CSV table of C-alpha atoms in Angstrom, one decimal:
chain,number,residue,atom,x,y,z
A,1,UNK,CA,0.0,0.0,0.0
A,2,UNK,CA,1.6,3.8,-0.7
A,3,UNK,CA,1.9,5.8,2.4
A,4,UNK,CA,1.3,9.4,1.6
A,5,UNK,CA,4.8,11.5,2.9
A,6,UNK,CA,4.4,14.0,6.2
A,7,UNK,CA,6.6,16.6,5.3
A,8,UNK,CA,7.4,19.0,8.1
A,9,UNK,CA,8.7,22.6,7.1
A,10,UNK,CA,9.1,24.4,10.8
A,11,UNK,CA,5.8,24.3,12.8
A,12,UNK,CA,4.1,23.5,9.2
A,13,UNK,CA,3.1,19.8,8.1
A,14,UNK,CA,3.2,20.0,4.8
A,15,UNK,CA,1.1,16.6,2.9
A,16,UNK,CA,1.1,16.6,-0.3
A,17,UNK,CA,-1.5,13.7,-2.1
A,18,UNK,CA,0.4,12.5,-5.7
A,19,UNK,CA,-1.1,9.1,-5.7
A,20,UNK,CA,-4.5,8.0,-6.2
A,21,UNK,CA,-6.1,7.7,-3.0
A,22,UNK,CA,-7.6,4.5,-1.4
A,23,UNK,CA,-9.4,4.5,1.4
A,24,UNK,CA,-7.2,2.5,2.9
A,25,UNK,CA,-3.9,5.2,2.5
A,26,UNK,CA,-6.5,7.8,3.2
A,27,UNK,CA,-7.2,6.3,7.3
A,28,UNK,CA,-3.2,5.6,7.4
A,29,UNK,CA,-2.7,9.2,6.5
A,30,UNK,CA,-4.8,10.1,9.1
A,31,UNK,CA,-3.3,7.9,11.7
A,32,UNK,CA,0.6,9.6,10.9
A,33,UNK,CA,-0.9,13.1,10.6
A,34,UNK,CA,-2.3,12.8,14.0
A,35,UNK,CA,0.7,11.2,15.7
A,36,UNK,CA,3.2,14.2,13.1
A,37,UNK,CA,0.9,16.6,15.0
A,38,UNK,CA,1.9,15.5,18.6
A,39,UNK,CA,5.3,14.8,18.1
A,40,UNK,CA,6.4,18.2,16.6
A,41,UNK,CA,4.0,20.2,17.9
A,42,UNK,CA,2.6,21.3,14.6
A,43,UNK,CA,0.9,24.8,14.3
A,44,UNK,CA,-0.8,24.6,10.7
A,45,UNK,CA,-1.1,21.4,8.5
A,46,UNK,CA,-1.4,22.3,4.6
A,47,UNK,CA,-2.5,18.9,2.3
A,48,UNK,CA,-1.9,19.7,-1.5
A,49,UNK,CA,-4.0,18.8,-3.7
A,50,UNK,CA,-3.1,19.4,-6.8
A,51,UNK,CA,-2.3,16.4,-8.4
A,52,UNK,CA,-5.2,14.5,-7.4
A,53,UNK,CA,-8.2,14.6,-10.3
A,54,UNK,CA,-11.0,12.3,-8.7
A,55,UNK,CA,-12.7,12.2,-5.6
A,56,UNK,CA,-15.4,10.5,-3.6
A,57,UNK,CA,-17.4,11.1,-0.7
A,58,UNK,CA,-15.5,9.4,1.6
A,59,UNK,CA,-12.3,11.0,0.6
A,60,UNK,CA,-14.1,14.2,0.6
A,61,UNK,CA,-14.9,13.6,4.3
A,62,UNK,CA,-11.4,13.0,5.0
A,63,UNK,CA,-10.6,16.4,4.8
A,64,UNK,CA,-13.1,17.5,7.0
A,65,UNK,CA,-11.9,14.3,9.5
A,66,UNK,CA,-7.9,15.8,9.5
A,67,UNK,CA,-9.6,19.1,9.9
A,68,UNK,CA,-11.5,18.3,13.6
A,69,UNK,CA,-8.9,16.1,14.2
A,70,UNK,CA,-6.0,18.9,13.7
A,71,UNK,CA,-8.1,21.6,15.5
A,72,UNK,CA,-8.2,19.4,18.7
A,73,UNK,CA,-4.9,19.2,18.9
A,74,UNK,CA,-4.4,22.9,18.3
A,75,UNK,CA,-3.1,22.5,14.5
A,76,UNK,CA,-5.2,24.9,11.6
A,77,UNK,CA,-5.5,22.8,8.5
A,78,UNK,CA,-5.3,24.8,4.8
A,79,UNK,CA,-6.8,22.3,1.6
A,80,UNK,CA,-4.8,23.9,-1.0
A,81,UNK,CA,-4.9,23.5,-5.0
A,82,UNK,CA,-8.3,21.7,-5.4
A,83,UNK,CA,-9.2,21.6,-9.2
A,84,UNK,CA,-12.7,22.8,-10.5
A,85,UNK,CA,-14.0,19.2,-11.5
A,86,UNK,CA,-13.0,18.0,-7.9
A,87,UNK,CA,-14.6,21.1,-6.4
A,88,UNK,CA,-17.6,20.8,-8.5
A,89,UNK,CA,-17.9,17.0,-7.8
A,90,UNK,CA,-17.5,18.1,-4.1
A,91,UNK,CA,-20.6,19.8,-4.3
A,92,UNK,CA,-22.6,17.7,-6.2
A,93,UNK,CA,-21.6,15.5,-3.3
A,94,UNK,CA,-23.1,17.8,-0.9
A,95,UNK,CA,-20.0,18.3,0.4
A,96,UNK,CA,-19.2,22.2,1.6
A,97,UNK,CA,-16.2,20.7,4.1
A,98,UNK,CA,-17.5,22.8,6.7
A,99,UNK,CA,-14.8,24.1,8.8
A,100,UNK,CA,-12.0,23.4,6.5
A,101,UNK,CA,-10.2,26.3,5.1
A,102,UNK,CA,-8.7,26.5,1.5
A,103,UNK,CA,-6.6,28.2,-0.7
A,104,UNK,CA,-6.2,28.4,-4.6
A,105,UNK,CA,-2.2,26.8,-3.9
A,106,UNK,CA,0.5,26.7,-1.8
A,107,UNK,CA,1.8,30.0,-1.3
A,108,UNK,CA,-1.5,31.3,-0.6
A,109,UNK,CA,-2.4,28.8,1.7
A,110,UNK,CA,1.1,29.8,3.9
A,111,UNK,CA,0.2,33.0,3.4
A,112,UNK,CA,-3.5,31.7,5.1
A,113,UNK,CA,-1.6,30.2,8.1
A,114,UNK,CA,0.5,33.4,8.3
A,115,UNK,CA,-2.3,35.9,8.8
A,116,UNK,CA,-3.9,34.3,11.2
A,117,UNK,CA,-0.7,34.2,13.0
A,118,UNK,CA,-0.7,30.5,14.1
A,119,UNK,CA,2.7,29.7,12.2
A,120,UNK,CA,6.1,31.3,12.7
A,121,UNK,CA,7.0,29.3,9.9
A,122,UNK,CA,4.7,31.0,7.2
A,123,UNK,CA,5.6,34.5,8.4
A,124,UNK,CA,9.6,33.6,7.9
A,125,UNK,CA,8.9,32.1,4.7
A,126,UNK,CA,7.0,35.3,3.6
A,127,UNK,CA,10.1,37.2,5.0
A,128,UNK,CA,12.6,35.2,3.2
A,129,UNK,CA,10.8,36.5,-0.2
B,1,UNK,CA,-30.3,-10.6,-73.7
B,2,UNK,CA,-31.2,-9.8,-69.8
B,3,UNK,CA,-31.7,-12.9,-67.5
B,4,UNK,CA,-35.1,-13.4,-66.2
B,5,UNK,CA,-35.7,-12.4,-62.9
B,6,UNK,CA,-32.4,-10.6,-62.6
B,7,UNK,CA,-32.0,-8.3,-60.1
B,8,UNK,CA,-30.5,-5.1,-62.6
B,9,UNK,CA,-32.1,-3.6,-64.8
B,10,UNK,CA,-29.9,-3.9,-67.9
B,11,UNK,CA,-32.3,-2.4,-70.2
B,12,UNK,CA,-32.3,0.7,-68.3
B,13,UNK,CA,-28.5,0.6,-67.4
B,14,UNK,CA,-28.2,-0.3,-71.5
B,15,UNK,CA,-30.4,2.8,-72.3
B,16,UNK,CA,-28.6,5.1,-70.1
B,17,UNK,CA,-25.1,4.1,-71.3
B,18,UNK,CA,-26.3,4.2,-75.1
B,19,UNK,CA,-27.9,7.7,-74.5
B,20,UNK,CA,-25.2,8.9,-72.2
B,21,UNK,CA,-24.8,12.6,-73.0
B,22,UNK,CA,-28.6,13.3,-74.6
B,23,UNK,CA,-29.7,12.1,-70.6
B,24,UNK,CA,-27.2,13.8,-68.8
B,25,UNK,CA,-27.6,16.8,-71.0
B,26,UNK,CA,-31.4,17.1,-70.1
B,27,UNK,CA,-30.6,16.0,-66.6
B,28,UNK,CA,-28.1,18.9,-66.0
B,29,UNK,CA,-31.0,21.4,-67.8
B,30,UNK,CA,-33.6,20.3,-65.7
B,31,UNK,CA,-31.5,21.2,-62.4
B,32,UNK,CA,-29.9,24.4,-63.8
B,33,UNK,CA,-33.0,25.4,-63.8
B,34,UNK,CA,-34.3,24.8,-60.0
B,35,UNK,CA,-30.7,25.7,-58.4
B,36,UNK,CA,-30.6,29.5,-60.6
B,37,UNK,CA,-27.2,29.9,-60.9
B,38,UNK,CA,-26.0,29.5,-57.1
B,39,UNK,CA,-23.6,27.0,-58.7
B,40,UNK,CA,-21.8,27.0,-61.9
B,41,UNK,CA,-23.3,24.6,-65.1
B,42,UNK,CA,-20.1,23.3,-65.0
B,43,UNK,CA,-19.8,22.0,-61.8
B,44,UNK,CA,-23.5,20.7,-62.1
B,45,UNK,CA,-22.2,19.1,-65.0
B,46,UNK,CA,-19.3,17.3,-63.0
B,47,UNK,CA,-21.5,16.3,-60.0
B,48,UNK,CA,-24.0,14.9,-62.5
B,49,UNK,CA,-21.9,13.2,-64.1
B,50,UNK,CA,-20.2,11.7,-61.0
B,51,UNK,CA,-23.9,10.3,-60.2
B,52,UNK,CA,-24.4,9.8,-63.5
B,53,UNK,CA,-21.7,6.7,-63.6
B,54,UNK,CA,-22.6,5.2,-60.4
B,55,UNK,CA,-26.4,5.2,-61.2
B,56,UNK,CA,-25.2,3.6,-64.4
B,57,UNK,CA,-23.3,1.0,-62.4
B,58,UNK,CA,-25.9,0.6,-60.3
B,59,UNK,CA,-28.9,-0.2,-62.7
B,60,UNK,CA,-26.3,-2.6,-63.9
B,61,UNK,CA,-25.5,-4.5,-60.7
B,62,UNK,CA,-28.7,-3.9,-58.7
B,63,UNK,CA,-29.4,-2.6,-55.4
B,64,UNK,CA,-26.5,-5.8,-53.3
B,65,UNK,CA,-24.2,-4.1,-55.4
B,66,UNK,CA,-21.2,-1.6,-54.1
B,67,UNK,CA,-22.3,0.7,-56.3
B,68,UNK,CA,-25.3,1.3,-54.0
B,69,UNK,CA,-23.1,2.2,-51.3
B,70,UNK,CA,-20.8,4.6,-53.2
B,71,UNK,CA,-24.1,6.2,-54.5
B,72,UNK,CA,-25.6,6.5,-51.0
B,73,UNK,CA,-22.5,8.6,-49.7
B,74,UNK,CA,-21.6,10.7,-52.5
B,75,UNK,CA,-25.4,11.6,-52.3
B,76,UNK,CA,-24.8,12.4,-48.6
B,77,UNK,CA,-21.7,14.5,-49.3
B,78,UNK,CA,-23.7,16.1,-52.0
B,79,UNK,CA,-26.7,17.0,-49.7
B,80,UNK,CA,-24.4,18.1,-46.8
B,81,UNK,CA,-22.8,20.6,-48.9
B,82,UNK,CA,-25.5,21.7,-50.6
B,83,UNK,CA,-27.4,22.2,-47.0
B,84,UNK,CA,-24.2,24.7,-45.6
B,85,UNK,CA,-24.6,26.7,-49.2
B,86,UNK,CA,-28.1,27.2,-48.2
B,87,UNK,CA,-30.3,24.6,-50.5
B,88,UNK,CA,-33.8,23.9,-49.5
B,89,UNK,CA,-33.9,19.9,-49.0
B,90,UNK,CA,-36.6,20.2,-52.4
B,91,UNK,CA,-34.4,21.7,-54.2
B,92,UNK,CA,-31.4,18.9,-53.7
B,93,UNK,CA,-34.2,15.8,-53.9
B,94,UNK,CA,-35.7,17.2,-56.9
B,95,UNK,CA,-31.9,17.5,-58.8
B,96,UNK,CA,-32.1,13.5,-58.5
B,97,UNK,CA,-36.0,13.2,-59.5
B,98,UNK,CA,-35.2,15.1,-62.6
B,99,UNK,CA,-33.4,12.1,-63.7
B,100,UNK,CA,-36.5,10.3,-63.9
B,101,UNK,CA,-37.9,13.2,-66.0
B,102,UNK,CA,-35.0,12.8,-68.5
B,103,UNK,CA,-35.1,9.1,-68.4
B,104,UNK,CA,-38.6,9.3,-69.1
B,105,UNK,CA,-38.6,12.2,-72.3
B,106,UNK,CA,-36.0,9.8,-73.7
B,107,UNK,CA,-38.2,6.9,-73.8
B,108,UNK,CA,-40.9,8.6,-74.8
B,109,UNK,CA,-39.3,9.8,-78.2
B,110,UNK,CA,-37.7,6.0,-78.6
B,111,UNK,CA,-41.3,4.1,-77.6
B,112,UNK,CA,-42.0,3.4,-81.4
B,113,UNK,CA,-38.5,2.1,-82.0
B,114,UNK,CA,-37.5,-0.2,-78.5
B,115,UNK,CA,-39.2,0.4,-75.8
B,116,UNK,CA,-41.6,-2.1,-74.7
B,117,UNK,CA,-43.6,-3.5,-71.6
B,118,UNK,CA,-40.1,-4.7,-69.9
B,119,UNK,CA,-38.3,-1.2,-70.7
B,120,UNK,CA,-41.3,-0.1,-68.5
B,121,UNK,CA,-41.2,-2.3,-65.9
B,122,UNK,CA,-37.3,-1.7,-65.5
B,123,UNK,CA,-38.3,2.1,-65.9
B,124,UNK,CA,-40.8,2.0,-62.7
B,125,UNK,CA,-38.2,0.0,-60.7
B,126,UNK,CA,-35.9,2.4,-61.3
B,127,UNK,CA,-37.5,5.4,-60.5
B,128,UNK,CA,-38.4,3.7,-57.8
B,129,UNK,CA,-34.6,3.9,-56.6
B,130,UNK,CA,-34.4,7.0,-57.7
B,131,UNK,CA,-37.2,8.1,-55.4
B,132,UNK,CA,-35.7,6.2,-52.9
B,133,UNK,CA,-32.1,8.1,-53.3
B,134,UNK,CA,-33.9,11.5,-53.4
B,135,UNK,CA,-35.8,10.9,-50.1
B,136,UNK,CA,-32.0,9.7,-48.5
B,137,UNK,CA,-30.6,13.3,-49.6
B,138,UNK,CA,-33.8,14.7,-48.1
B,139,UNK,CA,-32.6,12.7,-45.1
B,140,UNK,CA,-29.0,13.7,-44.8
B,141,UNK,CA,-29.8,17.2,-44.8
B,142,UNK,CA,-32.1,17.1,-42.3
B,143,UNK,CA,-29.5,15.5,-40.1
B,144,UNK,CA,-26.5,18.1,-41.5
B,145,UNK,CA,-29.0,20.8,-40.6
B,146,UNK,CA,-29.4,19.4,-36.7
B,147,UNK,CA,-25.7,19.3,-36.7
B,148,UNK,CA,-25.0,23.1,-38.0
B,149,UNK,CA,-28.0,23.7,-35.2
B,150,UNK,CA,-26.5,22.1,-32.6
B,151,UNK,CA,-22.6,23.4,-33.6
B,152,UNK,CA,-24.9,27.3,-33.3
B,153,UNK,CA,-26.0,26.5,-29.7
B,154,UNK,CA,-22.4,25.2,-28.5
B,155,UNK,CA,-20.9,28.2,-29.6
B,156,UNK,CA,-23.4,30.2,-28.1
B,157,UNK,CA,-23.0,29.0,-25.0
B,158,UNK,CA,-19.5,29.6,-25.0
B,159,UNK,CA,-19.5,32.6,-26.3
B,160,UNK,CA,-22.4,33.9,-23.6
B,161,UNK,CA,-19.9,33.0,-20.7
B,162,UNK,CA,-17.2,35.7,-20.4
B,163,UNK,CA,-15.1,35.2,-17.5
B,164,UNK,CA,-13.6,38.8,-17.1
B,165,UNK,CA,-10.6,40.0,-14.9
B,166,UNK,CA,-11.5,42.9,-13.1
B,167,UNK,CA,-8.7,44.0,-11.4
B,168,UNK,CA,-5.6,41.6,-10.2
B,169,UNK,CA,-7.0,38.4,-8.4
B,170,UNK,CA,-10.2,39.7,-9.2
B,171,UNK,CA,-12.4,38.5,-11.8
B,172,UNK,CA,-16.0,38.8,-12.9
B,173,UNK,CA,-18.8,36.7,-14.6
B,174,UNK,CA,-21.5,39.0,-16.2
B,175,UNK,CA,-24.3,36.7,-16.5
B,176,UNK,CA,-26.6,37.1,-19.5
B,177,UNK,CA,-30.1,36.0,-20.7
B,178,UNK,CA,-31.6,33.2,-18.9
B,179,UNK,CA,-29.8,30.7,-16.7
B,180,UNK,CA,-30.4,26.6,-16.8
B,181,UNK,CA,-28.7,23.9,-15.9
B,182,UNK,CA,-26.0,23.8,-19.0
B,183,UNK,CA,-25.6,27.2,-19.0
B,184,UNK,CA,-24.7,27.4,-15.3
B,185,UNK,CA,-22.5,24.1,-15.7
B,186,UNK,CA,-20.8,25.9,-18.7
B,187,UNK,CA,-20.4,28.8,-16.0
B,188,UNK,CA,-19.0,27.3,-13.3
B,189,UNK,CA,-16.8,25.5,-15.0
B,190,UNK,CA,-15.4,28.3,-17.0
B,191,UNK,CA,-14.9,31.0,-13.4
B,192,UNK,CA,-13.7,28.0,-11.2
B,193,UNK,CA,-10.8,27.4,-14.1
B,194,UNK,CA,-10.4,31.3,-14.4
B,195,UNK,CA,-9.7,31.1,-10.8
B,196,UNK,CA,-7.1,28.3,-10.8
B,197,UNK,CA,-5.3,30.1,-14.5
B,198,UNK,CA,-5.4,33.4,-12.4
B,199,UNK,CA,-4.8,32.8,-9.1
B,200,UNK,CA,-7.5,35.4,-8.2
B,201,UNK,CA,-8.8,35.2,-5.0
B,202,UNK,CA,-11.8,37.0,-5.2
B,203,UNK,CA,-15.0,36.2,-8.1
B,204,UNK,CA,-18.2,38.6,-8.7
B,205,UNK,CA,-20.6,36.8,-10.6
B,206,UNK,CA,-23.2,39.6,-12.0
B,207,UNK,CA,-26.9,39.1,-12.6
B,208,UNK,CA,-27.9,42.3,-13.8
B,209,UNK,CA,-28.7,40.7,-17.5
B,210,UNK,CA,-30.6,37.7,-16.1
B,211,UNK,CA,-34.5,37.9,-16.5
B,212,UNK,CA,-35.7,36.1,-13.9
B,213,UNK,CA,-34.6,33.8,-10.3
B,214,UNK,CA,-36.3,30.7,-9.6
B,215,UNK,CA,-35.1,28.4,-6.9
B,216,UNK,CA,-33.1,26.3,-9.1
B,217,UNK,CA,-31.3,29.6,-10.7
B,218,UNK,CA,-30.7,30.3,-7.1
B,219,UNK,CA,-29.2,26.7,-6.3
B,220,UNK,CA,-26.9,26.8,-9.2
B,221,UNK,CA,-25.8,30.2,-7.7
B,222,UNK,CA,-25.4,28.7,-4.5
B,223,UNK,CA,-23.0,25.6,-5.6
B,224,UNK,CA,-21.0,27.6,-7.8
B,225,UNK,CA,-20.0,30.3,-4.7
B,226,UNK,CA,-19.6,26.6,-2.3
B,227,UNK,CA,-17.3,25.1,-5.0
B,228,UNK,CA,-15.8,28.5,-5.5
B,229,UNK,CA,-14.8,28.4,-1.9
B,230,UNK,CA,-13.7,24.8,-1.7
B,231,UNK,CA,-10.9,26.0,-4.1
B,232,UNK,CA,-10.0,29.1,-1.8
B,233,UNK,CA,-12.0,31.7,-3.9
B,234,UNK,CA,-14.7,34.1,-2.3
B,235,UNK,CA,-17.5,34.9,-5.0
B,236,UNK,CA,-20.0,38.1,-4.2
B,237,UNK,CA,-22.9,38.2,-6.2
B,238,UNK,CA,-23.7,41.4,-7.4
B,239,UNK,CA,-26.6,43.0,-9.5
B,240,UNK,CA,-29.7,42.3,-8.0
B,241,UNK,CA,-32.5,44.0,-9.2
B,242,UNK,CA,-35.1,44.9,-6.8
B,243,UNK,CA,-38.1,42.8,-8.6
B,244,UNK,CA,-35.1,39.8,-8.4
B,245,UNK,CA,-35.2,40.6,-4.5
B,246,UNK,CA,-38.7,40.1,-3.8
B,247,UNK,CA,-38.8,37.0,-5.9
B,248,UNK,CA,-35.6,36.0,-4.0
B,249,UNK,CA,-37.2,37.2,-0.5
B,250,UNK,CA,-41.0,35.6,-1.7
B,251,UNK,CA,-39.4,32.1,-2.5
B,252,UNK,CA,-37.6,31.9,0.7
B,253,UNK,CA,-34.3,31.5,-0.4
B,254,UNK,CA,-31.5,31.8,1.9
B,255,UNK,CA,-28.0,33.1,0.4
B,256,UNK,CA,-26.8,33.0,3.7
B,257,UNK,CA,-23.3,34.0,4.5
B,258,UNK,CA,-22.6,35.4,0.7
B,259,UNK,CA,-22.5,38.5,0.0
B,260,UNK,CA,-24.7,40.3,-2.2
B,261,UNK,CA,-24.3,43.9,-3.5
B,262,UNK,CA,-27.0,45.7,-5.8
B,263,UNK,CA,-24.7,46.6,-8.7
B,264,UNK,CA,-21.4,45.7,-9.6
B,265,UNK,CA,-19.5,48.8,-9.1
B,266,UNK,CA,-20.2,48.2,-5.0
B,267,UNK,CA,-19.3,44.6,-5.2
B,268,UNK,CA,-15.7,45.7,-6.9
B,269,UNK,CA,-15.7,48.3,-4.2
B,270,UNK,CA,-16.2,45.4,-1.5
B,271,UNK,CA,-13.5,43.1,-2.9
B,272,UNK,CA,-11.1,45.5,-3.6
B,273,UNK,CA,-11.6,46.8,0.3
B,274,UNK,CA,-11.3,43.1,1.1
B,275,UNK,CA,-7.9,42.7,-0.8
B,276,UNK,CA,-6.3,45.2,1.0
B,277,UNK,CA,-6.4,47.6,-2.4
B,278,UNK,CA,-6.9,51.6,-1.1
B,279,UNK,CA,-9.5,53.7,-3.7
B,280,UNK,CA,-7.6,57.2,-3.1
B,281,UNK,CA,-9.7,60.1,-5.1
B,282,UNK,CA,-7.2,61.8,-7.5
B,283,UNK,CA,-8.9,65.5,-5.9
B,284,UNK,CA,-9.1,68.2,-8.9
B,285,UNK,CA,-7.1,70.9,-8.4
């Protein structure tokens, strides 16, 4: 099964989805997200997703799981780079991933993080360019 | 000597070989006359005879034959072209049923010399092809018609689904004419992809030129500013006319946390606030 990479840039946890998800890599991701989280200390998570062209409801509610799941352990999670066809199928889905915030890509997902002051991280980044 | 029960019919096929050009010659004067000069004589004369042959062929080998086939599509080509240069479907049957009129005039003036009760029989069976043929043009450019109908609407559709940028990382959808499903698929798809090619952060879709809001005009609204979002975009929805809000009020529709401005110029006002952008009058001096 392929494990979906935690990548952690300062107080940032940076996951970013370049396989086709099955719902079995989807609850593993969940599992190492959570235990990422604890063991840095993790201010914002950001998932990428970019590369990924289909979804279905259940990975649709994963976002809105790692969501919860980051904001109890004090972590503000940014969906960044969804394409219009996901987005659209999203809704269709009925699918508004309350309480999940998102951002057209990267940058302005750190740039997300950084306003709302949870992430030194994004704030240095920002000063470095 | 022609085999009984054969399936050609030589006699005619031997006719229309033997009187090859005095045929084709009436033939091509009989439809000079219903197409008036919208194309040459001398193309007529090639496109007869091009039919001319096959039919030929095709009296000869009867309707199993290949030359059936071949006849059948060069009489489709023939009717799709002459649909797009703007031929009424009579005036493209009636080119092949003034064959039969030739055919016909020919064996008229020959009856006292060879024509007898078979040359007849052939002659009914092959107008009866003919008829046939003339009803498939009629066909084919029925069909090429739906298709130049259809090709209209697609490019309508496009073309009535501007996305326009408004200012950076803003851009704006003026919606036009009435809204339905396709349109508003055609829509979203168009402003979510702006969005991603962009990078804009903020959409104003505008409803100014939209005649009326029903429920499901509102619900499309609704999924394309919740899709929007899902991709990191805010959308304000500007334009409402105040007949639009009483329908909007009377129907009970709730647009929730969106925001609506009444024309466009305070929703570019909003998001331009909202992007951190300063509007500094230039003061006259």
């Amino acid at each position: 099964m392929d494990r979906v990479p935690v990548l952690k840039i300062g107080d940032i946890l940076l996951v970013s989805i370049q396989i086709d998800l099955q719902d079995q890599s989807v609850l593993a991701l969940q599992e190492d997200l959570a235990e990422r989280i604890v063991s840095t200390g993790a201010r914002g998570v950001i998932i990428d997703i970019t590369a990924v062209e289909i979804v279905d409801s259940f990975i649709g509610r994963m976002f809105a799981t790692i969501a919860s799941m980051s904001r109890l352990l004090d972590a503000e999670t940014v969906v960044v780079g969804m394409r219009p066809a996901v987005a659209i199928t999203l809704v269709e889905l009925g699918l508004s991933l309350g309480g999940v915030r998102t951002a057209l890509d990267l940058e302005k997902g750190l740039a997300l993080l950084n306003a709302d002051g949870v992430s030194q991280t994004a704030r240095a980044l920002r000063d470095i360019r | 000597m022609t085999q009984p029960g054969s399936a050609g019919q030589t006699r005619i096929a031997q006719l229309l070989t033997e009187h090859r050009d005095d045929v084709l010659g009436r033939w091509v004067a009989a439809v000079a006359g219903t197409v008036r000069g919208r194309i040459t004589e001398r193309e007529l004369r090639h496109e007869s005879e091009e039919l001319y042959g096959l039919l030929v062929r095709q009296a000869a080998d009867g309707p199993a034959g290949t030359a059936a086939d071949e006849l059948r599509s060069m009489l489709a080509d023939l009717s799709r072209s002459r649909a797009r240069q703007g031929f009424t479907p009579s005036e493209t049957a009636v080119s092949v049923f003034a064959l039969k009129q030739a055919l016909f005039s020919l064996l008229e003036e020959k009856a006292d010399v060879d024509a007898d009760a078979k040359t007849y029989r052939e002659f009914v069976l092959f107008s009866s092809v003919l008829d046939d043929l003339g009803l498939h043009t009629f066909e084919t450019f029925a069909a090429a018609r739906e298709q130049v109908i259809a090709d209209q609407a697609e490019s309508l559709l496009e073309l009535s689904t501007p996305v326009v940028k408004l200012w950076d990382g803003i851009v704006a959808v003026p919606l036009i004419g009435t809204l339905d499903s396709a349109r508003t698929q055609v829509v979203m798809e168009s402003l979510l992809q702006t969005l991603v090619d962009t990078g804009s952060r903020y959409a104003v879709i505008d409803i100014t030129g939209v005649a009326a809001v029903d429920t499901e005009v509102a619900q499309h609204l609704l999924k394309t500013v919740v899709a929007a979002r899902l991709m990191g975009a805010e959308c304000v929805i500007s334009g409402i006319r105040p007949q639009i809000a009483h329908t909007i009020v009377t129907l009970g529709i709730e647009f929730a946390d969106i925001v609506t401005k009444a024309t466009l110029a305070d929703a570019l006002a909003h998001v331009l606030r909202q992007s951190g952008v300063q509007i500094i009058s230039g003061g006259q001096a």
